[in-house]
Amino acid sequence: MIQKIRVALIYKNNYTFFNENHFDKTTSYFFKDALRRNKSLEVSYFPCENEFDVSKLKGKCDVILFANNRFDATPEILRGIRDSTIPVIVKTGDPGFAKKYNQIELYEKFKIDCYWSLQPKSYFYKFYPKHFLYKEMLWGLEPSLYKNLKSYKSRIKN
């Protein structure tokens, strides 16, 4: 039997992109649907307000995952993060907002080990220091959304 990677997804209860009524579902599809389907992962979800005690994860997960490196998704207070040895991986939004939302300072505050998103590395490193680890990954749309598609020609009105 293959041992699964135990992932702890920590996020705010009110994160807009996890709201079922939000118009942009790509983030929710990825974190709530696609991750669960991955047979190599065992994902535990930790919704919280603006504070989370990371020390309670010791021995229970292999990696901490944040949905974004902004305080709209990630709690501002992560108790025990400085003492934790659990790797921290973060999906970043548009790197162009790194300065606007003080995302660079979160690197040390949250002991971030690696970033990932769909932007090219060249765009990420235009705004982030070169020593930050970054992985470009395509993600976002559920395969079920492509079933029973009508051709473009049958959908156009004018």
Backbone as numpy.savetxt, mean C-alpha at the origin, in Angstrom:
# Nx Ny Nz CAx CAy CAz Cx Cy Cz
4.53 -28.45 2.28 3.70 -27.27 2.28 4.58 -26.02 2.28
4.24 -25.08 1.43 4.98 -23.82 1.34 4.53 -22.89 2.46
5.51 -22.34 3.17 5.18 -21.40 4.25 4.80 -20.06 3.64
3.68 -19.55 4.06 3.20 -18.27 3.53 3.89 -17.10 4.22
4.00 -16.00 3.48 4.52 -14.76 4.04 3.37 -14.10 4.78
3.58 -13.83 6.06 2.54 -13.21 6.90 2.64 -11.69 6.79
1.62 -11.10 6.22 1.60 -9.66 5.96 0.61 -8.99 6.90
1.04 -7.91 7.54 0.15 -7.11 8.38 -0.10 -5.78 7.67
-1.31 -5.59 7.17 -1.67 -4.33 6.53 -2.27 -3.42 7.58
-1.59 -2.31 7.86 -2.03 -1.34 8.86 -2.55 -0.12 8.11
-3.77 0.30 8.42 -4.35 1.45 7.73 -5.41 2.11 8.60
-5.72 3.35 8.26 -6.75 4.09 8.98 -8.14 3.61 8.57
-9.03 3.53 9.55 -10.42 3.15 9.29 -11.07 3.97 8.19
-10.76 5.25 8.18 -11.44 6.17 7.25 -10.64 6.46 5.98
-9.73 5.57 5.61 -8.93 5.80 4.41 -9.86 5.85 3.19
-9.89 6.97 2.52 -10.82 7.23 1.42 -10.80 6.15 0.35
-9.62 5.68 0.00 -9.51 4.72 -1.10 -9.97 3.30 -0.72
-10.27 3.07 0.56 -10.86 1.79 0.99 -12.36 1.91 1.18
-12.91 3.09 0.99 -14.35 3.32 1.12 -15.07 2.66 -0.05
-16.05 1.84 0.25 -16.78 1.10 -0.78 -17.47 2.01 -1.80
-17.77 3.23 -1.43 -18.46 4.16 -2.33 -17.53 5.10 -3.08
-16.23 4.98 -2.86 -15.28 5.86 -3.55 -15.21 5.50 -5.03
-15.08 6.49 -5.88 -15.11 6.27 -7.33 -13.90 5.50 -7.85
-12.74 5.65 -7.19 -11.51 4.98 -7.63 -11.32 3.73 -6.78
-11.58 2.57 -7.36 -11.56 1.31 -6.61 -10.23 0.55 -6.72
-9.29 1.06 -7.51 -8.07 0.28 -7.77 -7.31 -0.07 -6.49
-7.17 0.88 -5.58 -6.43 0.62 -4.34 -7.15 -0.43 -3.51
-8.44 -0.28 -3.38 -9.24 -1.24 -2.62 -9.17 -2.63 -3.26
-9.31 -2.71 -4.57 -9.22 -4.00 -5.26 -7.90 -4.69 -4.96
-6.82 -3.93 -5.02 -5.52 -4.54 -4.79 -5.37 -5.05 -3.36
-5.56 -4.15 -2.39 -5.30 -4.50 -1.00 -6.34 -5.45 -0.39
-7.57 -5.34 -0.82 -8.62 -6.15 -0.20 -8.99 -7.40 -1.00
-8.72 -7.42 -2.27 -9.08 -8.58 -3.09 -7.85 -9.33 -3.61
-7.00 -8.65 -4.34 -5.86 -9.31 -4.98 -4.89 -9.92 -3.96
-4.60 -9.21 -2.89 -3.68 -9.76 -1.89 -4.25 -11.04 -1.27
-5.53 -11.06 -1.03 -6.17 -12.25 -0.44 -6.08 -13.47 -1.37
-6.09 -13.22 -2.67 -6.03 -14.32 -3.64 -4.64 -14.92 -3.77
-3.63 -14.18 -3.38 -2.25 -14.65 -3.54 -1.99 -15.80 -2.57
-1.73 -16.97 -3.11 -1.56 -18.19 -2.30 -0.27 -18.16 -1.47
0.64 -17.25 -1.78 1.90 -17.15 -1.03 1.78 -16.24 0.18
0.65 -15.55 0.29 0.48 -14.57 1.37 -0.62 -14.96 2.34
-0.41 -14.60 3.59 -1.44 -14.67 4.61 -1.58 -13.23 5.12
-2.63 -12.55 4.70 -2.78 -11.13 5.00 -3.72 -10.93 6.18
-3.25 -10.15 7.15 -4.08 -9.74 8.29 -4.29 -8.24 8.17
-5.51 -7.81 8.41 -5.88 -6.41 8.25 -6.02 -5.76 9.63
-5.39 -4.60 9.77 -5.40 -3.88 11.04 -5.89 -2.45 10.84
-7.21 -2.29 10.73 -7.76 -0.93 10.66 -7.63 -0.27 12.03
-7.36 1.02 12.03 -7.20 1.74 13.30 -7.59 3.20 13.10
-7.54 3.93 14.18 -7.80 5.37 14.09 -6.49 6.04 13.65
-5.88 6.80 14.53 -4.66 7.52 14.18 -3.45 6.99 14.93
-3.61 5.81 15.55 -2.54 5.25 16.37 -2.59 3.72 16.29
-1.39 3.11 16.26 -1.31 1.65 16.25 -0.06 1.22 17.00
-0.18 0.15 17.79 0.95 -0.38 18.55 1.58 -1.54 17.77
2.69 -1.27 17.13 3.38 -2.24 16.29 3.94 -3.40 17.12
4.25 -3.16 18.38 4.85 -4.21 19.20 3.95 -5.43 19.33
2.64 -5.29 19.16 1.74 -6.45 19.26 1.86 -7.39 18.04
2.61 -6.98 17.02 2.80 -7.81 15.84 4.03 -8.71 15.93
4.87 -8.49 16.95 6.12 -9.25 17.08 5.83 -10.75 17.07
6.50 -11.45 16.16 6.34 -12.89 16.03 5.09 -13.33 15.29
4.25 -12.38 14.89 2.98 -12.71 14.24 2.94 -12.34 12.76
3.95 -11.62 12.29 3.98 -11.26 10.87 5.42 -11.17 10.39
5.58 -11.28 9.08 6.90 -11.21 8.46 7.18 -9.85 7.84
6.13 -9.12 7.56 6.27 -7.81 6.93 5.08 -6.94 7.30
5.35 -5.64 7.44 4.30 -4.64 7.66 4.10 -3.93 6.34
2.84 -3.77 5.96 2.50 -3.11 4.70 1.61 -1.91 4.99
1.95 -0.77 4.40 1.12 0.43 4.48 0.55 0.70 3.10
-0.71 1.12 3.06 -1.39 1.40 1.79 -0.90 2.67 1.12
-0.24 3.53 1.87 0.25 4.79 1.30 1.22 5.40 2.30
2.10 6.25 1.84 3.02 6.93 2.73 2.56 8.37 2.99
1.28 8.47 3.32 0.67 9.74 3.73 -0.23 9.44 4.92
-0.51 10.47 5.69 -1.32 10.27 6.89 -2.81 10.13 6.60
-3.21 10.19 5.32 -4.61 9.88 5.03 -4.85 8.37 5.14
-3.80 7.58 4.93 -3.91 6.12 4.97 -3.22 5.50 6.19
-2.12 6.10 6.58 -1.28 5.54 7.63 -1.44 6.32 8.92
-1.57 5.60 10.05 -1.68 6.32 11.33 -0.44 7.16 11.60
-0.63 8.31 12.21 0.50 9.19 12.50 1.37 8.65 13.63
0.76 7.88 14.53 1.49 7.34 15.67 1.58 5.82 15.53
2.80 5.34 15.39 3.05 3.90 15.31 3.95 3.53 16.49
3.33 3.22 17.60 4.07 2.88 18.81 4.90 1.61 18.57
6.16 1.66 18.99 7.03 0.51 18.87 7.69 0.32 17.53
7.43 1.16 16.57 8.02 0.99 15.23 9.54 1.13 15.26
10.05 1.99 16.14 11.50 2.21 16.23 12.22 0.97 16.75
11.54 0.18 17.60 12.14 -1.01 18.18 11.85 -2.27 17.37
11.00 -2.17 16.39 10.59 -3.33 15.60 11.67 -3.74 14.61
11.76 -5.03 14.38 12.69 -5.55 13.37 11.91 -6.07 12.15
10.60 -5.85 12.14 9.76 -6.30 11.03 9.95 -5.33 9.85
10.28 -5.83 8.66 10.44 -4.95 7.49 9.13 -4.21 7.18
9.28 -2.96 6.75 8.13 -2.11 6.40 8.17 -1.81 4.91
7.06 -2.13 4.24 6.92 -1.88 2.81 5.74 -0.94 2.60
5.92 0.03 1.72 4.90 1.07 1.54 4.61 1.28 0.05
3.32 1.32 -0.29 2.92 1.75 -1.63 2.94 3.27 -1.60
3.60 3.85 -2.56 3.62 5.30 -2.62 2.62 5.79 -3.65
2.08 6.96 -3.38 1.23 7.60 -4.37 2.11 8.30 -5.39
1.64 9.39 -5.93 2.41 10.16 -6.91 3.66 10.72 -6.24
4.85 10.32 -6.68 6.08 10.84 -6.08 6.19 12.36 -6.14
5.48 12.99 -7.07 5.50 14.44 -7.16 4.97 15.14 -5.92
4.28 14.40 -5.06 3.74 14.97 -3.82 4.65 14.72 -2.61
5.82 14.16 -2.81 6.72 13.79 -1.72 7.01 14.96 -0.78
7.32 16.12 -1.33 7.63 17.28 -0.48 6.36 17.86 0.12
5.31 17.98 -0.67 4.05 18.58 -0.21 3.52 17.89 1.04
3.62 16.56 1.10 3.08 15.80 2.23 4.17 15.25 3.17
5.37 15.82 3.08 6.48 15.44 3.97 6.73 13.93 3.99
6.64 13.30 2.84 6.78 11.85 2.79 8.21 11.37 3.01
9.17 12.20 2.71 10.56 11.80 2.88 10.88 11.61 4.36
10.34 12.46 5.21 10.61 12.35 6.65 10.00 11.07 7.24
9.00 10.51 6.60 8.38 9.27 7.09 9.30 8.07 6.92
10.28 8.18 6.03 11.23 7.10 5.79 11.89 6.67 7.12
12.39 7.65 7.86 13.04 7.36 9.13 12.03 7.16 10.25
11.00 7.98 10.28 9.99 7.89 11.35 9.36 6.51 11.40
9.07 5.91 10.25 8.41 4.61 10.19 9.35 3.47 9.81
10.65 3.76 9.74 11.65 2.75 9.39 11.26 2.01 8.11
10.97 2.75 7.07 10.54 2.15 5.80 11.73 1.49 5.11
11.52 0.23 4.73 12.58 -0.52 4.06 12.49 -0.43 2.54
11.25 -0.37 2.02 11.09 -0.39 0.58 9.76 0.26 0.18
9.79 0.93 -0.96 8.59 1.53 -1.55 8.25 0.78 -2.83
6.99 0.85 -3.22 6.59 0.29 -4.51 5.39 1.06 -5.03
5.24 1.05 -6.32 4.06 1.59 -6.99 4.22 1.37 -8.48
3.34 1.98 -9.26 3.35 1.75 -10.70 4.19 2.76 -11.49
4.68 3.79 -10.85 5.48 4.79 -11.56 6.86 4.23 -11.91
7.42 4.69 -13.01 8.79 4.27 -13.37 9.80 4.72 -12.31
10.87 3.96 -12.16 11.91 4.30 -11.18 12.44 5.71 -11.40
12.59 6.09 -12.65 13.14 7.42 -12.95 12.26 8.53 -12.37
10.96 8.32 -12.40 10.04 9.32 -11.83 10.10 9.30 -10.30
10.15 8.12 -9.70 10.26 8.01 -8.25 11.51 8.73 -7.77
12.65 8.43 -8.40 13.92 9.00 -7.94 14.11 10.47 -8.32
13.22 11.01 -9.09 13.23 12.45 -9.34 12.87 13.21 -8.06
12.11 12.57 -7.17 11.60 13.22 -5.95 12.10 12.60 -4.66
12.59 11.36 -4.71 13.05 10.66 -3.52 14.56 10.44 -3.61
15.22 10.33 -2.46 16.67 10.07 -2.46 17.01 8.74 -3.13
18.17 8.68 -3.74 18.60 7.51 -4.51 18.82 6.28 -3.64
19.05 6.45 -2.35 19.30 5.28 -1.49 18.00 4.61 -1.01
16.85 5.19 -1.30 15.57 4.55 -0.96 15.35 3.39 -1.94
14.98 2.23 -1.42 14.69 1.10 -2.28 13.29 1.27 -2.88
13.18 0.99 -4.18 11.90 1.15 -4.88 11.73 0.04 -5.90
10.52 -0.49 -5.96 10.17 -1.52 -6.93 8.96 -1.06 -7.74
9.10 -1.06 -9.03 7.99 -0.71 -9.93 7.12 -1.95 -10.15
5.83 -1.83 -9.84 4.90 -2.95 -10.01 3.60 -2.45 -10.61
3.13 -3.13 -11.64 1.84 -2.80 -12.21 0.75 -3.45 -11.36
-0.32 -2.74 -11.13 -1.40 -3.25 -10.28 -2.65 -2.41 -10.54
-3.77 -2.86 -10.00 -4.91 -1.97 -9.99 -6.26 -2.46 -10.44
-6.37 -3.18 -11.54 -7.70 -3.54 -12.02 -7.97 -5.02 -11.87
-9.16 -5.34 -11.45 -9.57 -6.71 -11.26 -9.88 -7.39 -12.59
-9.42 -8.61 -12.79 -9.70 -9.33 -14.04 -11.20 -9.47 -14.31
-12.00 -9.58 -13.27 -13.45 -9.73 -13.46 -14.08 -8.53 -14.17
-13.43 -7.39 -14.10 -13.95 -6.18 -14.75 -13.87 -6.28 -16.28
-13.08 -7.23 -16.77 -12.89 -7.37 -18.21 -13.75 -8.46 -18.83
-14.61 -9.05 -18.04 -15.51 -10.08 -18.56 -16.72 -9.40 -19.20
-17.23 -9.99 -20.25 -18.44 -9.51 -20.93 -18.34 -8.06 -21.39
-17.20 -7.68 -21.89 -17.03 -6.32 -22.42 -17.70 -6.19 -23.78
-18.31 -5.05 -23.98 -18.85 -4.75 -25.31 -17.73 -4.09 -26.11
-17.75 -4.28 -27.40 -16.73 -3.66 -28.23 -16.88 -2.14 -28.18
-15.79 -1.47 -28.43 -15.83 -0.01 -28.43 -16.86 0.51 -29.44
-16.88 -0.10 -30.59 -17.80 0.35 -31.64 -19.27 0.29 -31.18
-19.61 -0.72 -30.39 -21.00 -0.81 -29.92 -21.30 0.12 -28.76
-20.27 0.68 -28.12 -20.47 1.57 -26.98 -20.54 3.04 -27.35
-19.95 3.43 -28.48 -19.91 4.86 -28.83 -21.29 5.34 -29.25
-21.61 6.55 -28.87 -22.92 7.11 -29.19 -22.83 8.03 -30.43
-21.85 8.89 -30.45 -21.67 9.83 -31.57 -20.22 9.77 -32.05
